[in-house]
Amino acid sequence: MPQPGCLSSCYFCWVMETPTLTTSSALWALLLATLGSAAGQPLGGDTVCTARPLAKYSITFTGKWSQTAFPKQYPLFRPPAQWSSLLGAVHSSDYSLWRQDQYASNGLRDFAERGEAWALMKEIQAAGERLQSVHTVFSAPAVPSGTGQTSAELEAQARHSLVSFVVRIVPSPDWFVGIDSLDLCDGDHWREEVSVDLYPHDAGTDSGFTFSSPNFATIPQDTVTEITSSSPSHPANSFYYPRLKTLPPIARVTLVRLRQSPRAFIPPAMDLAGNDILDSLSVPETPLDCEVSLWSSWGLCGGPCGKLGAKSRTRYVRVQPANHGAPCPELEEEAECIPDNCV
């Protein structure tokens, strides 16, 4: 159990705290403290954070994955559109939970593909124990629909001022949203409020194109990439909207600095059954054009002997239009022909 005084979101309080040191371990403790201090320094030319004291924040994740904004193949059942629990860490610049254009870890793969968090938690724990690059880990409950909110609290300090998190898109092959190394510190002071629009990312471990695609491992593994309205460019892609220059944000995260005791913070209540209000106020309408199949083969030519007959072929609707998208074309076509078997 966490020791008294730990934040409820601080997974590492019990890991990082140790019993009273003996004389034989004093030098080892001093070495860890020195390395831990060095680990918190920014890499390269990053600005050093000198803000004091500790800063506590509320983090609110808002899902904007609605059928109005993302009508193509929108999951309505088994399972319906929803979000996994949020898992994140407050860390220094020498740690990365995930990064675009780099390979996902085994833990992130398990989380993005199946929502299994254990391996990812172990990776974060290892980073916390190694040079103390992780200060705290935090989590927020899942959102059981495409639109809705969930909240948590976190604590940052000067040596650990970066926030990263991931939330899995459910259902999906290996798609997620998140933030990589958002700095809550601005020189000598803490940011009061930060809001960021979120867009879908592909973990690069599964090659499925649609929300409900079966498991199809990507071999060799690809890097983490952002999913856009035109990439991947396959028409079957659930996020493929060639008429759009950019996708609308599928989610949003807001971090607000808390002035009161964290115990006094009450996450905003959200009636998840009343998300139509959220949709109508903040979600744009994305036009979805009708998509039809290829033509079938021509049928037999029929007609009276000595005269031209007629043959026909058909096609079917693959995607119904939505939000004033292009209507469906004709689904049946006829052509003149010479009867095969005249009557």
Coordinates of C-alpha atoms in Angstrom, one line a residue:
M1 CA 0.0 0.0 0.0
P2 CA 1.2 3.6 -0.7
Q3 CA 2.8 5.4 2.3
P4 CA 0.9 8.2 3.9
G5 CA 1.2 11.5 2.1
C6 CA 1.4 10.0 -1.4
L7 CA -0.9 11.2 -4.1
S8 CA -3.5 8.7 -5.1
S9 CA -2.1 8.7 -8.6
C10 CA 1.5 8.1 -7.4
Y11 CA 2.2 4.5 -8.3
F12 CA 5.9 4.8 -7.4
C13 CA 5.6 6.1 -3.9
W14 CA 6.0 2.6 -2.4
V15 CA 8.6 1.7 -5.0
M16 CA 10.8 4.8 -4.5
E17 CA 10.7 4.9 -0.7
T18 CA 13.2 2.8 1.2
P19 CA 13.7 1.9 4.9
T20 CA 16.3 3.7 7.0
L21 CA 19.7 3.3 5.4
T22 CA 22.4 1.4 7.1
T23 CA 26.0 2.6 7.1
S24 CA 27.0 0.0 4.4
S25 CA 24.4 1.4 2.0
A26 CA 25.0 5.1 2.6
L27 CA 27.4 5.4 -0.3
W28 CA 25.0 3.6 -2.7
A29 CA 22.2 6.0 -1.6
L30 CA 24.5 9.0 -2.3
L31 CA 25.3 7.7 -5.8
L32 CA 21.6 7.2 -6.5
A33 CA 20.8 10.7 -5.4
T34 CA 23.5 12.1 -7.6
L35 CA 22.5 10.1 -10.6
G36 CA 18.8 10.9 -10.0
S37 CA 19.6 14.6 -9.9
A38 CA 21.6 14.3 -13.2
A39 CA 18.7 12.4 -14.8
G40 CA 16.3 15.3 -14.2
Q41 CA 18.4 17.7 -16.2
P42 CA 17.2 18.5 -19.7
L43 CA 19.0 17.0 -22.7
G44 CA 20.6 19.1 -25.4
G45 CA 19.6 22.7 -25.4
D46 CA 16.3 22.4 -23.5
T47 CA 15.5 25.1 -21.0
V48 CA 16.1 24.2 -17.4
C49 CA 13.0 24.4 -15.2
T50 CA 13.5 26.4 -12.0
A51 CA 9.9 26.6 -10.9
R52 CA 9.2 26.1 -7.3
P53 CA 7.6 24.4 -5.4
L54 CA 5.8 21.2 -6.5
A55 CA 2.8 21.8 -8.8
K56 CA -0.4 19.8 -8.7
Y57 CA -2.6 19.5 -11.8
S58 CA -6.0 18.1 -12.8
I59 CA -6.0 16.4 -16.2
T60 CA -9.2 16.0 -18.1
F61 CA -9.5 13.9 -21.2
T62 CA -12.5 14.7 -23.4
G63 CA -13.4 12.2 -26.2
K64 CA -14.8 13.8 -29.4
W65 CA -15.2 10.5 -31.3
S66 CA -18.8 10.9 -32.6
Q67 CA -20.6 9.5 -35.5
T68 CA -21.1 13.1 -36.8
A69 CA -17.4 13.9 -36.9
F70 CA -16.3 10.4 -37.9
P71 CA -19.2 8.7 -39.8
K72 CA -17.1 6.2 -41.7
Q73 CA -17.5 2.7 -40.2
Y74 CA -18.4 4.2 -36.9
P75 CA -18.6 1.4 -34.3
L76 CA -22.1 1.1 -33.0
F77 CA -21.9 -2.3 -31.2
R78 CA -19.7 -5.3 -30.4
P79 CA -18.1 -3.2 -29.0
P80 CA -19.3 0.4 -29.6
A81 CA -16.9 3.3 -29.9
Q82 CA -15.2 4.0 -26.6
W83 CA -11.9 4.8 -24.9
S84 CA -9.7 2.7 -22.7
S85 CA -8.4 3.9 -19.3
L86 CA -5.8 6.7 -19.5
L87 CA -2.2 5.8 -18.4
G88 CA 0.5 8.4 -18.1
A89 CA 3.7 9.5 -16.3
V90 CA 5.3 12.6 -15.1
H91 CA 9.0 12.3 -16.0
S92 CA 12.3 13.9 -16.9
S93 CA 13.6 14.5 -20.4
D94 CA 15.6 11.2 -20.5
Y95 CA 12.4 9.1 -20.5
S96 CA 9.9 8.6 -23.3
L97 CA 6.6 6.7 -22.9
W98 CA 6.1 6.9 -26.7
R99 CA 7.4 9.0 -29.6
Q100 CA 6.2 9.6 -33.1
D101 CA 8.5 8.1 -35.8
Q102 CA 10.1 5.7 -33.3
Y103 CA 9.3 2.1 -32.5
A104 CA 6.7 1.3 -29.9
S105 CA 7.9 -0.7 -26.9
N106 CA 6.5 -4.1 -26.1
G107 CA 4.4 -2.5 -23.4
L108 CA 2.9 0.1 -25.6
R109 CA 2.2 -2.6 -28.2
D110 CA 0.2 -4.6 -25.7
F111 CA -1.7 -1.6 -24.5
A112 CA -2.5 -0.3 -28.0
E113 CA -3.6 -3.7 -29.4
R114 CA -5.4 -5.3 -26.5
G115 CA -5.6 -2.6 -23.7
E116 CA -3.3 -4.7 -21.5
A117 CA -1.4 -2.3 -19.2
W118 CA 0.8 -4.6 -17.1
A119 CA 3.8 -4.6 -19.4
L120 CA 3.7 -0.9 -19.9
M121 CA 3.4 -0.3 -16.2
K122 CA 6.5 -2.5 -15.6
E123 CA 8.4 -0.4 -18.2
I124 CA 7.5 2.8 -16.5
Q125 CA 8.4 1.3 -13.1
A126 CA 11.8 0.3 -14.5
A127 CA 12.4 3.8 -15.7
G128 CA 11.4 5.1 -12.3
E129 CA 13.9 2.9 -10.6
R130 CA 16.7 3.6 -13.1
L131 CA 18.1 7.0 -12.4
Q132 CA 14.7 8.1 -11.0
S133 CA 13.6 9.5 -14.4
V134 CA 9.9 9.0 -13.6
H135 CA 8.4 10.9 -10.7
T136 CA 4.8 9.7 -10.7
V137 CA 2.4 7.6 -12.7
F138 CA -1.3 8.5 -13.0
S139 CA -4.4 7.0 -14.5
A140 CA -8.0 7.9 -15.2
P141 CA -11.0 5.6 -15.7
A142 CA -12.1 4.5 -19.2
V143 CA -14.8 6.3 -21.1
P144 CA -17.6 3.9 -22.2
S145 CA -18.6 5.9 -25.3
G146 CA -16.9 7.8 -28.0
T147 CA -17.7 11.2 -26.4
G148 CA -17.3 11.9 -22.7
Q149 CA -14.8 12.9 -20.1
T150 CA -12.5 11.3 -17.5
S151 CA -10.2 13.0 -15.0
A152 CA -7.2 12.4 -12.8
E153 CA -4.6 14.3 -10.8
L154 CA -0.9 14.5 -11.1
E155 CA 2.1 16.2 -9.5
A156 CA 5.1 17.7 -11.2
Q157 CA 8.4 19.1 -9.9
A158 CA 11.3 21.0 -11.5
R159 CA 13.3 17.9 -12.3
H160 CA 10.2 16.1 -13.6
S161 CA 8.1 18.6 -15.4
L162 CA 7.1 16.6 -18.5
V163 CA 3.8 14.7 -19.0
S164 CA 3.1 11.8 -21.3
F165 CA 0.1 9.6 -21.6
V166 CA -1.8 7.2 -23.9
V167 CA -5.4 6.2 -24.3
R168 CA -6.4 3.3 -26.6
I169 CA -9.1 3.8 -29.3
V170 CA -11.6 0.9 -28.8
P171 CA -12.2 -0.9 -31.1
S172 CA -9.1 -0.6 -33.3
P173 CA -6.1 -2.7 -34.5
D174 CA -3.4 -0.7 -32.6
W175 CA -4.6 2.9 -32.6
F176 CA -4.3 5.4 -29.7
V177 CA -4.2 9.0 -28.8
G178 CA -1.8 10.7 -26.4
I179 CA 0.8 13.3 -25.5
D180 CA 4.5 12.9 -25.6
S181 CA 6.6 15.0 -23.2
L182 CA 4.3 18.0 -22.7
D183 CA 6.3 20.5 -20.5
L184 CA 4.2 22.0 -17.7
C185 CA 7.1 24.3 -16.7
D186 CA 7.9 27.6 -18.4
G187 CA 11.3 28.7 -17.1
D188 CA 10.8 29.8 -13.5
H189 CA 7.0 29.3 -13.3
W190 CA 4.4 26.6 -13.9
R191 CA 1.8 26.9 -16.6
E192 CA -1.7 27.6 -15.3
E193 CA -3.6 25.8 -18.0
V194 CA -2.7 23.8 -21.1
S195 CA -5.2 22.4 -23.7
V196 CA -4.1 20.2 -26.6
D197 CA -6.2 18.7 -29.4
L198 CA -5.5 15.0 -30.0
Y199 CA -5.4 13.0 -33.2
P200 CA -5.2 9.2 -33.8
H201 CA -1.9 7.5 -34.0
D202 CA -0.9 4.0 -35.3
A203 CA 1.5 2.1 -33.0
G204 CA 3.0 0.3 -36.1
T205 CA 2.4 -3.2 -34.7
D206 CA -0.8 -4.2 -36.5
S207 CA -1.7 -3.8 -40.1
G208 CA -5.5 -3.6 -39.8
F209 CA -7.2 -0.8 -41.8
T210 CA -10.6 -0.7 -40.0
F211 CA -11.8 -0.4 -36.4
S212 CA -12.9 -4.1 -36.4
S213 CA -10.0 -5.6 -38.3
P214 CA -8.8 -9.0 -37.1
N215 CA -5.3 -9.2 -35.6
F216 CA -2.7 -9.0 -38.4
A217 CA 0.8 -8.4 -37.0
T218 CA 3.0 -5.9 -38.9
I219 CA 6.2 -7.7 -39.8
P220 CA 8.7 -6.1 -39.5
Q221 CA 7.3 -3.7 -37.0
D222 CA 6.8 -0.1 -38.2
T223 CA 7.3 3.1 -36.3
V224 CA 4.5 5.1 -34.5
T225 CA 2.8 7.4 -37.1
E226 CA 0.0 9.9 -37.0
I227 CA -3.2 8.8 -38.9
T228 CA -4.5 11.5 -41.2
S229 CA -7.4 12.0 -43.6
S230 CA -5.2 10.7 -46.4
S231 CA -2.7 8.4 -44.7
P232 CA -2.8 5.5 -44.9
S233 CA -4.2 6.2 -48.3
H234 CA -6.2 2.9 -48.6
P235 CA -9.9 3.6 -49.2
A236 CA -10.8 0.9 -46.6
N237 CA -9.1 2.9 -43.9
S238 CA -11.6 3.9 -41.2
F239 CA -10.1 7.4 -41.1
Y240 CA -9.7 7.9 -44.8
Y241 CA -11.6 11.1 -45.7
P242 CA -10.0 12.4 -49.0
R243 CA -12.3 15.5 -49.1
L244 CA -10.7 16.7 -45.8
K245 CA -7.4 18.5 -45.5
T246 CA -7.1 17.4 -41.9
L247 CA -9.1 15.2 -39.6
P248 CA -11.1 17.0 -36.8
P249 CA -9.6 16.3 -33.4
I250 CA -10.8 13.0 -32.0
A251 CA -10.1 14.0 -28.4
R252 CA -8.8 16.9 -26.3
V253 CA -6.8 17.0 -23.1
T254 CA -6.8 19.9 -20.6
L255 CA -4.4 20.3 -17.7
V256 CA -5.2 22.9 -15.0
R257 CA -3.0 23.8 -12.1
L258 CA -4.6 23.2 -8.7
R259 CA -4.4 25.8 -6.0
Q260 CA -6.2 23.8 -3.3
S261 CA -5.3 20.5 -1.7
P262 CA -5.6 17.6 -4.1
R263 CA -8.1 15.9 -1.8
A264 CA -10.4 18.8 -2.4
F265 CA -10.4 18.4 -6.1
I266 CA -13.6 16.9 -7.5
P267 CA -13.4 15.7 -11.1
P268 CA -16.1 17.3 -13.3
A269 CA -19.2 15.1 -13.5
M270 CA -20.2 13.9 -16.9
D271 CA -23.4 12.3 -17.9
L272 CA -22.1 9.8 -20.4
A273 CA -25.6 9.1 -21.6
G274 CA -26.1 12.7 -22.6
N275 CA -23.2 13.2 -25.0
D276 CA -25.5 14.6 -27.7
I277 CA -25.0 17.9 -26.1
L278 CA -21.2 17.6 -26.4
D279 CA -21.5 16.6 -30.0
S280 CA -23.8 19.4 -31.0
L281 CA -21.7 22.1 -29.4
S282 CA -18.1 21.1 -30.4
V283 CA -18.1 18.5 -33.1
P284 CA -18.0 19.4 -36.8
E285 CA -20.0 17.5 -39.4
T286 CA -17.7 15.5 -41.6
P287 CA -19.2 14.7 -45.1
L288 CA -19.0 11.1 -46.0
D289 CA -19.4 10.2 -49.7
C290 CA -21.3 7.1 -50.9
E291 CA -19.1 4.2 -51.8
V292 CA -20.3 1.4 -54.1
S293 CA -18.8 -1.9 -55.1
L294 CA -17.5 -2.8 -58.5
W295 CA -20.0 -3.9 -61.2
S296 CA -21.0 -7.5 -61.3
S297 CA -20.6 -9.5 -64.5
W298 CA -23.2 -8.9 -67.2
G299 CA -26.2 -11.2 -67.0
L300 CA -27.5 -13.3 -69.9
C301 CA -28.9 -11.4 -72.9
G302 CA -32.6 -12.0 -73.3
G303 CA -35.1 -10.8 -75.9
P304 CA -37.2 -11.9 -79.0
C305 CA -35.6 -13.5 -81.9
G306 CA -34.4 -11.2 -84.7
K307 CA -34.3 -8.2 -82.4
L308 CA -31.8 -6.6 -80.0
G309 CA -32.1 -7.8 -76.5
A310 CA -31.0 -6.4 -73.2
K311 CA -28.6 -7.5 -70.4
S312 CA -27.9 -5.9 -67.0
R313 CA -25.4 -5.8 -64.3
T314 CA -25.6 -4.5 -60.7
R315 CA -23.5 -3.1 -57.9
Y316 CA -24.2 -2.5 -54.2
V317 CA -23.7 0.2 -51.7
R318 CA -20.6 -0.3 -49.5
V319 CA -20.9 2.9 -47.5
Q320 CA -24.0 5.0 -47.1
P321 CA -23.5 8.8 -47.5
A322 CA -23.7 11.0 -44.4
N323 CA -23.6 14.6 -43.5
H324 CA -24.4 15.9 -47.0
G325 CA -21.8 13.7 -48.7
A326 CA -22.0 12.7 -52.4
P327 CA -25.1 10.6 -53.0
C328 CA -25.0 7.1 -54.4
P329 CA -25.0 6.5 -58.2
E330 CA -27.2 4.1 -60.0
L331 CA -26.9 0.6 -58.8
E332 CA -28.2 -1.1 -62.0
E333 CA -27.1 -0.7 -65.6
E334 CA -28.6 -2.1 -68.8
A335 CA -27.1 -2.5 -72.3
E336 CA -28.3 -3.7 -75.7
C337 CA -27.1 -7.1 -76.9
I338 CA -27.9 -9.9 -79.3
P339 CA -30.0 -12.5 -77.4
D340 CA -28.2 -15.8 -76.6
N341 CA -31.4 -17.7 -76.4
C342 CA -34.2 -15.8 -78.3
V343 CA -37.8 -16.5 -77.8

